[in-house]
PDB file of N, CA and C in Angstrom:
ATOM      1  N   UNK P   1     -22.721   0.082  -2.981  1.00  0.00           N
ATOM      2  CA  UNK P   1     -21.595   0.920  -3.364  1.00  0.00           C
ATOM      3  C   UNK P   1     -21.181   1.829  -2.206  1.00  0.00           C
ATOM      4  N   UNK P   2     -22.107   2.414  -1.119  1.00  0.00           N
ATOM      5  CA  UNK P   2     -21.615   3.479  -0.470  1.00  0.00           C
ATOM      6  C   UNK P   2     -20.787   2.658   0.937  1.00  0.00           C
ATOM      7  N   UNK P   3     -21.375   1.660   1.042  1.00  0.00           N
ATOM      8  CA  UNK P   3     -20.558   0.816   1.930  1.00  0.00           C
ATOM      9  C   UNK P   3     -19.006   0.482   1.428  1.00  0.00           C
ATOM     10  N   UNK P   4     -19.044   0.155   0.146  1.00  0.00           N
ATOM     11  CA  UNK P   4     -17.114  -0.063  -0.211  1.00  0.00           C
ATOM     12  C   UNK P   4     -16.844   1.401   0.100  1.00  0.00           C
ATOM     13  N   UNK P   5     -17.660   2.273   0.064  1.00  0.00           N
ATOM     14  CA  UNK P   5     -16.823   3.783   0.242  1.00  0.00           C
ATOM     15  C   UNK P   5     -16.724   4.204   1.231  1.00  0.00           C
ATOM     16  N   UNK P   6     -16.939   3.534   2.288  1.00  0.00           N
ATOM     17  CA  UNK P   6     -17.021   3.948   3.714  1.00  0.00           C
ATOM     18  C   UNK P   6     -15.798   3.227   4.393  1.00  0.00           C
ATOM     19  N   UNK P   7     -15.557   1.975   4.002  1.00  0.00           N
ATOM     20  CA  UNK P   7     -14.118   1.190   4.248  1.00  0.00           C
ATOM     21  C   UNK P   7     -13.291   2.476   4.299  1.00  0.00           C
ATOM     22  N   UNK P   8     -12.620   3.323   3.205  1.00  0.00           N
ATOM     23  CA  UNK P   8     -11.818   3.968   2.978  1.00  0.00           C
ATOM     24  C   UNK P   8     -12.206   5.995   3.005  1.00  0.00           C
ATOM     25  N   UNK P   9     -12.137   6.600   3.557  1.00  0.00           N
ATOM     26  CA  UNK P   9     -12.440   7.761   3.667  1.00  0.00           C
ATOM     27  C   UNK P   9     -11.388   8.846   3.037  1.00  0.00           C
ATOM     28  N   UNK P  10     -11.713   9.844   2.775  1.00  0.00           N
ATOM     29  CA  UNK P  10     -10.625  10.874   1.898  1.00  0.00           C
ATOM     30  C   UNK P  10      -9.325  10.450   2.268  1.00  0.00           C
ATOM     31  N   UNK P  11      -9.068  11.258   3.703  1.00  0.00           N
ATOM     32  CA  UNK P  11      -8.150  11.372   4.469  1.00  0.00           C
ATOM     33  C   UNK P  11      -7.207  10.406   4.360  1.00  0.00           C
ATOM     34  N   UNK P  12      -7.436   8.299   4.843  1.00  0.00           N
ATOM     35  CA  UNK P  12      -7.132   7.387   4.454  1.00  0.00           C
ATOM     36  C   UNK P  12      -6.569   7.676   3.052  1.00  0.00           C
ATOM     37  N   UNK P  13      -7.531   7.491   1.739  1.00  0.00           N
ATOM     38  CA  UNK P  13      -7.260   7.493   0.389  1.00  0.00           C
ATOM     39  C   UNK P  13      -5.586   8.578   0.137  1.00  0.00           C
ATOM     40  N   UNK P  14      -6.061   9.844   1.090  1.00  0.00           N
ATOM     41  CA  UNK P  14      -4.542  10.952   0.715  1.00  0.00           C
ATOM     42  C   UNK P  14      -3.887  10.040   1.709  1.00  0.00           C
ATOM     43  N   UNK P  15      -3.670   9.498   2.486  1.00  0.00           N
ATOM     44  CA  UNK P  15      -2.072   8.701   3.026  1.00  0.00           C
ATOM     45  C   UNK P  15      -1.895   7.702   2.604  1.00  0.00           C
ATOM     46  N   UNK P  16      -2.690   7.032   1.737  1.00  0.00           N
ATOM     47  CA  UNK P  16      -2.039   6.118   0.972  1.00  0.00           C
ATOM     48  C   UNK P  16      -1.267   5.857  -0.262  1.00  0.00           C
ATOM     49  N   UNK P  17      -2.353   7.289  -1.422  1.00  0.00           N
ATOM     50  CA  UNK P  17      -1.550   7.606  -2.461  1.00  0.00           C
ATOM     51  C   UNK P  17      -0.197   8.753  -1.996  1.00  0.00           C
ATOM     52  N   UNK P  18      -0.186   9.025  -1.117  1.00  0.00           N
ATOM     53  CA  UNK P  18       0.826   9.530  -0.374  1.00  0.00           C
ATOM     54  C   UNK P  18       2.049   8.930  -0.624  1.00  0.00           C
ATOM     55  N   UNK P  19       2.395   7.488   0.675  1.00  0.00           N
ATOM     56  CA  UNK P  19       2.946   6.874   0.743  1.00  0.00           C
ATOM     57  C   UNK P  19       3.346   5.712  -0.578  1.00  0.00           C
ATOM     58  N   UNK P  20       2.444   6.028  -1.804  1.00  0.00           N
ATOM     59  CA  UNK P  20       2.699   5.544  -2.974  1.00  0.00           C
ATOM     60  C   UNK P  20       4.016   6.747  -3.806  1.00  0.00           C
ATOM     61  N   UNK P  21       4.003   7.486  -3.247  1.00  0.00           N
ATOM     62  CA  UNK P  21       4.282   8.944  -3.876  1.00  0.00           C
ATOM     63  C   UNK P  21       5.984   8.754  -4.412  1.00  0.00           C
ATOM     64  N   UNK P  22       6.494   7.415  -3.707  1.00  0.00           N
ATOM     65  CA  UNK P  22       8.088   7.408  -3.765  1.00  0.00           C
ATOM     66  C   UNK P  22       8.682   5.960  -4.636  1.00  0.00           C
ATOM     67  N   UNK P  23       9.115   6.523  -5.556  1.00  0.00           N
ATOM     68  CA  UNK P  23       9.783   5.159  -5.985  1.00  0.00           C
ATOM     69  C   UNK P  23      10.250   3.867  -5.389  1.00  0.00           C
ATOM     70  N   UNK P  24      10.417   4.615  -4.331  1.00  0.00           N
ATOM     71  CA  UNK P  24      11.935   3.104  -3.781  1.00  0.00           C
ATOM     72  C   UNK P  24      10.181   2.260  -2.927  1.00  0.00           C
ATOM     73  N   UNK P  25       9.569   3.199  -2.668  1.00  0.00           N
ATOM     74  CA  UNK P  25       8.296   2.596  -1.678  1.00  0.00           C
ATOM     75  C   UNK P  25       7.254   1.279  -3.075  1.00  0.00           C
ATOM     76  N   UNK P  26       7.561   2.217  -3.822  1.00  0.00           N
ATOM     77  CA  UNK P  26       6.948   1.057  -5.131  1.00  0.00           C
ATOM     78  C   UNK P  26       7.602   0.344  -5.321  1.00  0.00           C
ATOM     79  N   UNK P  27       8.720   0.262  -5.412  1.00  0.00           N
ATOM     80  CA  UNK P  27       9.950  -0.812  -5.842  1.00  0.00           C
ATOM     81  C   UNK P  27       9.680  -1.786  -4.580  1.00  0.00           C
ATOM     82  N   UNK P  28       9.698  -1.375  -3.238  1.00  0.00           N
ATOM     83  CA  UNK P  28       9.453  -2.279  -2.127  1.00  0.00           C
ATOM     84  C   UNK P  28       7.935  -3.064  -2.413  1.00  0.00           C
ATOM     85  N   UNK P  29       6.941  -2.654  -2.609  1.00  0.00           N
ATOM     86  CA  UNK P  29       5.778  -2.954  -3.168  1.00  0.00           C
ATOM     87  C   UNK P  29       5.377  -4.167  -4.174  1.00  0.00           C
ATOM     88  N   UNK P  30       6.496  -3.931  -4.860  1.00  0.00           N
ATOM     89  CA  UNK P  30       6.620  -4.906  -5.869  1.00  0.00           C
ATOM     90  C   UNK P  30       7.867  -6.114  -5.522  1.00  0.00           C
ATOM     91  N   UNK P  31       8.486  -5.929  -4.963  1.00  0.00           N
ATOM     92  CA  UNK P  31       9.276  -6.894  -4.333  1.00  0.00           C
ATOM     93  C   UNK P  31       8.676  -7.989  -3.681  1.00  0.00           C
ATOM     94  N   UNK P  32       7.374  -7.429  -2.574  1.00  0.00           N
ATOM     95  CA  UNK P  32       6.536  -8.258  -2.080  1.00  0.00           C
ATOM     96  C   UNK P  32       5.149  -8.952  -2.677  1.00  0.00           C
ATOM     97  N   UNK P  33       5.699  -8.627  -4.111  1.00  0.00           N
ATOM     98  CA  UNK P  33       4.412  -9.217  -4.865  1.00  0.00           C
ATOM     99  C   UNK P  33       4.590 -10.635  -5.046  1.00  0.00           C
ATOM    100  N   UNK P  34       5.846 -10.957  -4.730  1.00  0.00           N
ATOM    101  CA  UNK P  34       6.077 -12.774  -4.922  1.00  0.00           C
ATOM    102  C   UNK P  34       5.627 -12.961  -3.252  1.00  0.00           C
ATOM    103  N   UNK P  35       5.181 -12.822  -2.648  1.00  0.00           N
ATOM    104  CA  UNK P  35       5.381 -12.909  -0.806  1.00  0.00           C
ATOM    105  C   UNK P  35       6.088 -11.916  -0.057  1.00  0.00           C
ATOM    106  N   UNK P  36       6.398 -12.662   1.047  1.00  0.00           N
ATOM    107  CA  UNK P  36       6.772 -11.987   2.196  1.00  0.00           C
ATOM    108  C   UNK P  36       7.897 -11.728   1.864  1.00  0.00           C
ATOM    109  N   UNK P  37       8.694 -10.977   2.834  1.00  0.00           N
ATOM    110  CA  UNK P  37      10.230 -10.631   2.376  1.00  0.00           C
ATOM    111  C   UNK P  37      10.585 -10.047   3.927  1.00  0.00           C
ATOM    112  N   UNK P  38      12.048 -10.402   4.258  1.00  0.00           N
ATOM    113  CA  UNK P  38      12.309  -9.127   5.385  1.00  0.00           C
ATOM    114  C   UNK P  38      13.597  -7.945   4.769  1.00  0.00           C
ATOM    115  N   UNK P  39      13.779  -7.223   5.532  1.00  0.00           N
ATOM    116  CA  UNK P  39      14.330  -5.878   5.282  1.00  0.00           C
ATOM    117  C   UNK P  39      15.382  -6.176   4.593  1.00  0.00           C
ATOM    118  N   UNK P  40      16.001  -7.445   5.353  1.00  0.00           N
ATOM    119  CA  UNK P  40      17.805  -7.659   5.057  1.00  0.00           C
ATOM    120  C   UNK P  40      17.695  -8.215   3.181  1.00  0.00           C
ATOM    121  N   UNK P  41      16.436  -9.205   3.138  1.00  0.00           N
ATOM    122  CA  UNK P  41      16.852  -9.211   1.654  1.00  0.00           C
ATOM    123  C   UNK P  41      16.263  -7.777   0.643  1.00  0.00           C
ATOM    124  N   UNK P  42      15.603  -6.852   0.932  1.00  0.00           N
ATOM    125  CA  UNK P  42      15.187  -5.697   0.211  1.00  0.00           C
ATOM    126  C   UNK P  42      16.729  -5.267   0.204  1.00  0.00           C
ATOM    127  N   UNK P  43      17.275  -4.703   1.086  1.00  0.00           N
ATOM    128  CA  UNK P  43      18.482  -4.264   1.194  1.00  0.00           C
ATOM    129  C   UNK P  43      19.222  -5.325   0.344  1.00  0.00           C
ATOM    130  N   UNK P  44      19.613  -6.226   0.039  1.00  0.00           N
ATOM    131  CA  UNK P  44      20.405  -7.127  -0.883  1.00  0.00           C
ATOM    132  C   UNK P  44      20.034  -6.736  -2.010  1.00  0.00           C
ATOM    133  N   UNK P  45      18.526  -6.709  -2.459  1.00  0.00           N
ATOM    134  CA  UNK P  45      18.129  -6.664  -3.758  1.00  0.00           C
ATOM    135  C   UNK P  45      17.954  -5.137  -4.178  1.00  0.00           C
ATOM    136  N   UNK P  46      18.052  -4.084  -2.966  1.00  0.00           N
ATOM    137  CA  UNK P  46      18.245  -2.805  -3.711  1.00  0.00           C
ATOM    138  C   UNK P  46      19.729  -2.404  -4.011  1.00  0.00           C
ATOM    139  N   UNK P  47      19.934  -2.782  -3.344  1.00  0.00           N
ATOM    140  CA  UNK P  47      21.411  -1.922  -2.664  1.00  0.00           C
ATOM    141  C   UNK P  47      21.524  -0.715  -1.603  1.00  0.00           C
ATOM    142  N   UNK P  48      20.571  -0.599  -1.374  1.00  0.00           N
ATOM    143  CA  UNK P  48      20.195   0.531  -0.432  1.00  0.00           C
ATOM    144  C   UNK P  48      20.233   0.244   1.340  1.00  0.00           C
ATOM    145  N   UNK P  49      20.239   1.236   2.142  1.00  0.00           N
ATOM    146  CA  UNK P  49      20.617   0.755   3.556  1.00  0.00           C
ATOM    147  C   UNK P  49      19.598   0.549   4.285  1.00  0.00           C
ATOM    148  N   UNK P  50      20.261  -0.361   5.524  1.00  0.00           N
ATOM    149  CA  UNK P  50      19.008  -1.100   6.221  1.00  0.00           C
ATOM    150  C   UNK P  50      18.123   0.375   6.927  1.00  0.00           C
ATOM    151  N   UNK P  51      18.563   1.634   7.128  1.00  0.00           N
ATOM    152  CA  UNK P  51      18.019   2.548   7.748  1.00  0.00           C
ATOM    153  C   UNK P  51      16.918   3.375   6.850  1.00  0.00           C
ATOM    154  N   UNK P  52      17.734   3.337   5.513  1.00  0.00           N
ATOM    155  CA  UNK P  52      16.511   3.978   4.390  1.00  0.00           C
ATOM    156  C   UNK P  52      15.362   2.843   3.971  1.00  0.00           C
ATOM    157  N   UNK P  53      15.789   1.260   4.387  1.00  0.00           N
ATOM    158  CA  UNK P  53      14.332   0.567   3.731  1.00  0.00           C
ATOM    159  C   UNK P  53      13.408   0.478   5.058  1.00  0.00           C
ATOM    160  N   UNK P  54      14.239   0.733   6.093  1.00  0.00           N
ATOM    161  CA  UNK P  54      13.191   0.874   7.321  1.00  0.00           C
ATOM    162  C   UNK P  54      11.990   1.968   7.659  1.00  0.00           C
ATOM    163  N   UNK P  55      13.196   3.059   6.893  1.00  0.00           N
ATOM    164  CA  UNK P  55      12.377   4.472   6.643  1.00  0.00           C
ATOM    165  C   UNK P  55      10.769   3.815   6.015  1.00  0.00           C
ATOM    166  N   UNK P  56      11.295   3.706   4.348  1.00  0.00           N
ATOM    167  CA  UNK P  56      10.172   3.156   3.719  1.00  0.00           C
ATOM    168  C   UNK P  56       9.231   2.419   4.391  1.00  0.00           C
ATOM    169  N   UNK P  57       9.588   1.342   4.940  1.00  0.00           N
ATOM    170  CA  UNK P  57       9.281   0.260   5.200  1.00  0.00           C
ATOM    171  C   UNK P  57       7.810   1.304   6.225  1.00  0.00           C
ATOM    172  N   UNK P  58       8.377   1.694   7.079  1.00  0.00           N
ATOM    173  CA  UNK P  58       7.336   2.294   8.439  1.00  0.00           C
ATOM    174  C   UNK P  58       6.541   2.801   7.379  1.00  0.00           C
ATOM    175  N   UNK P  59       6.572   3.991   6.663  1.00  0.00           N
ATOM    176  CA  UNK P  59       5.533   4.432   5.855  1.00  0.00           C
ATOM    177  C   UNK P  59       4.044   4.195   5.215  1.00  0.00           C
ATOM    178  N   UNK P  60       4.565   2.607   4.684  1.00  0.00           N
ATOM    179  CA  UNK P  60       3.838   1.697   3.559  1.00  0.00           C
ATOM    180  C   UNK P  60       3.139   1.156   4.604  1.00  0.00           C
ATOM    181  N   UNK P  61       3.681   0.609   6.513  1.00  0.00           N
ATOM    182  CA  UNK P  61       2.792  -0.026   7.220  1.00  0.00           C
ATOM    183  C   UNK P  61       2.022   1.454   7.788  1.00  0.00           C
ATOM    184  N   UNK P  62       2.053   1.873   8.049  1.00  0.00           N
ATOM    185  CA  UNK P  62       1.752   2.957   8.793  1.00  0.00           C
ATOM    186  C   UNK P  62      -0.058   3.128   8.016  1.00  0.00           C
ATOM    187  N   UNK P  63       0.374   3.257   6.661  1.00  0.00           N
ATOM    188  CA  UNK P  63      -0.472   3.912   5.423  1.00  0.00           C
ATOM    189  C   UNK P  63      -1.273   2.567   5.429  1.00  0.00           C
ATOM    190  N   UNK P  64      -0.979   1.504   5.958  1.00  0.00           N
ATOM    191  CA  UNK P  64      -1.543  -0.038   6.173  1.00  0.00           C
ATOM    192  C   UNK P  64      -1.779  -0.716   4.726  1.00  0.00           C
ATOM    193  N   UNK P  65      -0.700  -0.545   3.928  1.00  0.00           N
ATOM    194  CA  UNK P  65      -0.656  -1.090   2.648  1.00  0.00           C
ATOM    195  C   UNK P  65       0.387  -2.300   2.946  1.00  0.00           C
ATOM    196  N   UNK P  66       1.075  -2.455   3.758  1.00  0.00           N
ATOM    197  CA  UNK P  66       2.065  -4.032   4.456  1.00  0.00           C
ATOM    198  C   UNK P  66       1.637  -3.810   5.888  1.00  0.00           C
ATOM    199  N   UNK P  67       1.524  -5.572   6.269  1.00  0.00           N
ATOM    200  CA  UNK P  67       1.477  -5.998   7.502  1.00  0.00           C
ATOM    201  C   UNK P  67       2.580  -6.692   7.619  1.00  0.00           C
ATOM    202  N   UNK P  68       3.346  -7.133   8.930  1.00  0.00           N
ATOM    203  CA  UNK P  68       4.612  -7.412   9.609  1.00  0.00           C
ATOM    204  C   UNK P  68       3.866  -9.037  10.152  1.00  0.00           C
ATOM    205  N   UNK P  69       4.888  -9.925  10.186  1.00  0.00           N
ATOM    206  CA  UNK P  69       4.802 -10.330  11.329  1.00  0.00           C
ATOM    207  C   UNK P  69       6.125 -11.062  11.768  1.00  0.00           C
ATOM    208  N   UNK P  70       6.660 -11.461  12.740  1.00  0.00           N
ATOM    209  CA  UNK P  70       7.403 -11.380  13.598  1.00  0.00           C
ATOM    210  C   UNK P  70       7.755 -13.053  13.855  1.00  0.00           C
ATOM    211  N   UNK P  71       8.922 -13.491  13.626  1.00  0.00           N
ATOM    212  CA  UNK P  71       9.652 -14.823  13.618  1.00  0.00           C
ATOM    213  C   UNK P  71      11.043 -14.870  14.005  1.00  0.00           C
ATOM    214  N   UNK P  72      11.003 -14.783  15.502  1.00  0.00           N
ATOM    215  CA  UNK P  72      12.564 -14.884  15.855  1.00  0.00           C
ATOM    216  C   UNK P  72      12.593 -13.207  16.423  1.00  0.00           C
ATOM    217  N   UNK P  73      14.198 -13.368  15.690  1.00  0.00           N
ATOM    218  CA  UNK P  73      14.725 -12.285  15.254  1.00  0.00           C
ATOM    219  C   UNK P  73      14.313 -11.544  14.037  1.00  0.00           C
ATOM    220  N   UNK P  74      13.471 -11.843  13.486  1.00  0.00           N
ATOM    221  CA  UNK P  74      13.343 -11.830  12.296  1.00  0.00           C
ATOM    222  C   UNK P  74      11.705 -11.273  11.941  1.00  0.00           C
ATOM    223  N   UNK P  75      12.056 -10.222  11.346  1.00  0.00           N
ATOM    224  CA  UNK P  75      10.329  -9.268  11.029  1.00  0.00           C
ATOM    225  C   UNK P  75      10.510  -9.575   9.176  1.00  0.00           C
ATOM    226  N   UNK P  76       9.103  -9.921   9.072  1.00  0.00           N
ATOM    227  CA  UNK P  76       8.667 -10.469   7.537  1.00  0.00           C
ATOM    228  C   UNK P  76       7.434  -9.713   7.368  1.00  0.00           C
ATOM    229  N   UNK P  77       7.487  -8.913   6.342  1.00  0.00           N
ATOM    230  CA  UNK P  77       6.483  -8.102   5.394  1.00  0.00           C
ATOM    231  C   UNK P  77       5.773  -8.388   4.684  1.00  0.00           C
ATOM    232  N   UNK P  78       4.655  -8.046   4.111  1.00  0.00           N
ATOM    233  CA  UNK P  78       4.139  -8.817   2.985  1.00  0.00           C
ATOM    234  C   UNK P  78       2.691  -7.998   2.845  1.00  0.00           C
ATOM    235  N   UNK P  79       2.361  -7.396   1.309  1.00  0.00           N
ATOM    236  CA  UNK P  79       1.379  -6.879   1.046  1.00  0.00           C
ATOM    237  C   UNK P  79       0.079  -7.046   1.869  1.00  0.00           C
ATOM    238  N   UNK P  80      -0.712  -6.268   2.362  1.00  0.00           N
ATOM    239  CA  UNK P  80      -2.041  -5.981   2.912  1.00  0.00           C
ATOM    240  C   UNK P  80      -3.110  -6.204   1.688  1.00  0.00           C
ATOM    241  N   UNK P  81      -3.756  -7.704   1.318  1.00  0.00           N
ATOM    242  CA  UNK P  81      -4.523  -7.522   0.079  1.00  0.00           C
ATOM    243  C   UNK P  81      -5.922  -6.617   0.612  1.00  0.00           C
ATOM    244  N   UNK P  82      -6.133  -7.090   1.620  1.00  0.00           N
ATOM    245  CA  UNK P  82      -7.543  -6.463   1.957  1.00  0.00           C
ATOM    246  C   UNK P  82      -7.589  -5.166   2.087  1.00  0.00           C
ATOM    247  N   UNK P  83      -6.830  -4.335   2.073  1.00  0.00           N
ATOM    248  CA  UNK P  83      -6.425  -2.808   2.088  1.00  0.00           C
ATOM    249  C   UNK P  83      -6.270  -2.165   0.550  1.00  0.00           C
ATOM    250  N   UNK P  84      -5.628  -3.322  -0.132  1.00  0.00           N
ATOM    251  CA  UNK P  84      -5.170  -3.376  -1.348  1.00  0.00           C
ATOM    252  C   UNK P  84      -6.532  -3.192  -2.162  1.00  0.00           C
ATOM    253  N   UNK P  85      -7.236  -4.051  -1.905  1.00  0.00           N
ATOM    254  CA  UNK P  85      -8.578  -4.736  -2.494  1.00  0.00           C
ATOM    255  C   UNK P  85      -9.546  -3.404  -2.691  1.00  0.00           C
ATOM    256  N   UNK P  86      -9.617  -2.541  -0.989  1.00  0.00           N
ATOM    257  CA  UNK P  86     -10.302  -1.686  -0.948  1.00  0.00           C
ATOM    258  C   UNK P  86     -10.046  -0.093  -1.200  1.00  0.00           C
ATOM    259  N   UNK P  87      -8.938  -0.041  -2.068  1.00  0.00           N
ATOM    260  CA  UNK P  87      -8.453   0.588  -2.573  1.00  0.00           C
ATOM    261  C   UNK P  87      -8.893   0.410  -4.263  1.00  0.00           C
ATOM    262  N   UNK P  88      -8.593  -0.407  -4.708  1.00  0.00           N
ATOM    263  CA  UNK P  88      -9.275  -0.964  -5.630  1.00  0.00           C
ATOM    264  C   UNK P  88     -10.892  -0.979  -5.992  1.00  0.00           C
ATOM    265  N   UNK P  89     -11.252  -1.231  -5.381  1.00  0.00           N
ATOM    266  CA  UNK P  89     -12.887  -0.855  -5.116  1.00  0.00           C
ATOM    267  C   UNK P  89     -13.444   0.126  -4.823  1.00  0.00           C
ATOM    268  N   UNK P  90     -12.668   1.031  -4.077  1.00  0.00           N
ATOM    269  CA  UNK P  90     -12.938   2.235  -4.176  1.00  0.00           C
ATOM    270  C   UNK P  90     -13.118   3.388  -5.442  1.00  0.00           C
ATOM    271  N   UNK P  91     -11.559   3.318  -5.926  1.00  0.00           N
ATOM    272  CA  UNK P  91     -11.218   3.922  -7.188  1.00  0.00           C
ATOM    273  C   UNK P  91     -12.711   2.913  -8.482  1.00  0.00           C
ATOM    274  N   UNK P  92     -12.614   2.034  -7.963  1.00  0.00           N
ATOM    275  CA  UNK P  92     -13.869   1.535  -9.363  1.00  0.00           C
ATOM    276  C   UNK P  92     -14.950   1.974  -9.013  1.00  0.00           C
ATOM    277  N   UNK P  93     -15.490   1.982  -7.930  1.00  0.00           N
ATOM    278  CA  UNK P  93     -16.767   2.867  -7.192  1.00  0.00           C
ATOM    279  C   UNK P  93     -16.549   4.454  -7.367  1.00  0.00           C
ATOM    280  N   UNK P  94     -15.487   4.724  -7.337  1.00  0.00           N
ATOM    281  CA  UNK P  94     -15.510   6.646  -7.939  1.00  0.00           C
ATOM    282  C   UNK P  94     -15.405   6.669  -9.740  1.00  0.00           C
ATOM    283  N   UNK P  95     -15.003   5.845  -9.988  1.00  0.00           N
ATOM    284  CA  UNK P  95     -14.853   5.754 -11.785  1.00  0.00           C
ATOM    285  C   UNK P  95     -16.309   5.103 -12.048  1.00  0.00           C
ATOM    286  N   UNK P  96     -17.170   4.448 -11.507  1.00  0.00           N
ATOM    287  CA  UNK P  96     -18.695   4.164 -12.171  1.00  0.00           C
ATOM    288  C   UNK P  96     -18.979   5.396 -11.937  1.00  0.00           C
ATOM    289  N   UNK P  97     -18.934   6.054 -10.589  1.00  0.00           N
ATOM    290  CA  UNK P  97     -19.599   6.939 -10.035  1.00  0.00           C
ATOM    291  C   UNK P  97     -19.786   8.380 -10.914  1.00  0.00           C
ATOM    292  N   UNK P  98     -18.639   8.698 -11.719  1.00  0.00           N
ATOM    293  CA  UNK P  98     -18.355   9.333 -11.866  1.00  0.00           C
ATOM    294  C   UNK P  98     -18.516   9.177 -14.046  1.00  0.00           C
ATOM    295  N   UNK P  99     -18.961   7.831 -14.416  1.00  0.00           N
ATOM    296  CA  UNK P  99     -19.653   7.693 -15.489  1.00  0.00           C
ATOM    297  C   UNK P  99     -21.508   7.522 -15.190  1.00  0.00           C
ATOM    298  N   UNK P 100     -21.248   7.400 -14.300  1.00  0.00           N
ATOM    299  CA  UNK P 100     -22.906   7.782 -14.124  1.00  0.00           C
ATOM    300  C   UNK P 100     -23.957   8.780 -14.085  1.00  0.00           C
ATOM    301  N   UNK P 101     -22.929  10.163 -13.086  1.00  0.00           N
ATOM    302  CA  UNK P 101     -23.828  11.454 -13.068  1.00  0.00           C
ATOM    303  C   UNK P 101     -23.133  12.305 -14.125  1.00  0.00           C
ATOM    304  N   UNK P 102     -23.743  12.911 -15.014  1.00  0.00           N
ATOM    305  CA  UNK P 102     -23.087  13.670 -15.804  1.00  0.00           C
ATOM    306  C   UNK P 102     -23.873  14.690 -15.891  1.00  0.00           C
ATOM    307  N   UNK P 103     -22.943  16.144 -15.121  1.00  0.00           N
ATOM    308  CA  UNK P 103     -23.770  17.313 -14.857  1.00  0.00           C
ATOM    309  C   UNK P 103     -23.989  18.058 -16.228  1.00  0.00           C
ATOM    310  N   UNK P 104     -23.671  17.841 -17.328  1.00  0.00           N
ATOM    311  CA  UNK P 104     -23.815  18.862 -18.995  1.00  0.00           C
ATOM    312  C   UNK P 104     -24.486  17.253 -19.831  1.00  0.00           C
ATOM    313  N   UNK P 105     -25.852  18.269 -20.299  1.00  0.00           N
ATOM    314  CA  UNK P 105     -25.775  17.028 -21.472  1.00  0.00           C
ATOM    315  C   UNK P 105     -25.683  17.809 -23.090  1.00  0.00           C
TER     316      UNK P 105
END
């Protein structure tokens, strides 16, 4: 258990639920739950501009919840599972953790 908790440290954990903190960043989130996607179709499917999903866009990689990669002209996004994963494992490693010690009986 203390090893999945070492993947991810406070600091990490606050810039990620951070960068969760914004709608349009979840809405992007979930866009890439079918795959990859690049900016120009987010922008089609929000309606929103190529400068505000770029905004987003840097955030969510930054926070390393999407990785990029690069075809052409052309930059394609697509969820970070292994970031994802340990995020996930984390929060279940603080929720046992946290049914386990119980300081009042």
């Amino acid at each position: 258990m203390l090893e999945q908790l070492k993947k991810i440290n406070s600091a990490q954990f606050v810039g990620i639920m951070e960068s969760l903190s914004d709608p349009i960043r979840i809405n992007i989130l979930e866009l890439m739950m079918n795959g990859e996607i690049c900016v120009c179709d987010i922008v089609k499917v929000t309606g929103l501009s190529q400068s505000k999903i770029s905004y987003h866009i840097k955030i969510l990689k930054d926070s390393g919840l999407i990785s990029d990669r690069q075809e052409g002209r052309w930059v394609y996004y697509k969820l970070n599972l292994e970031v994802l994963s340990d995020i996930q494992n984390w929060m279940g490693n603080l929720i046992q953790s946290s049914k386990n010690k119980r300081n009042c009986k």
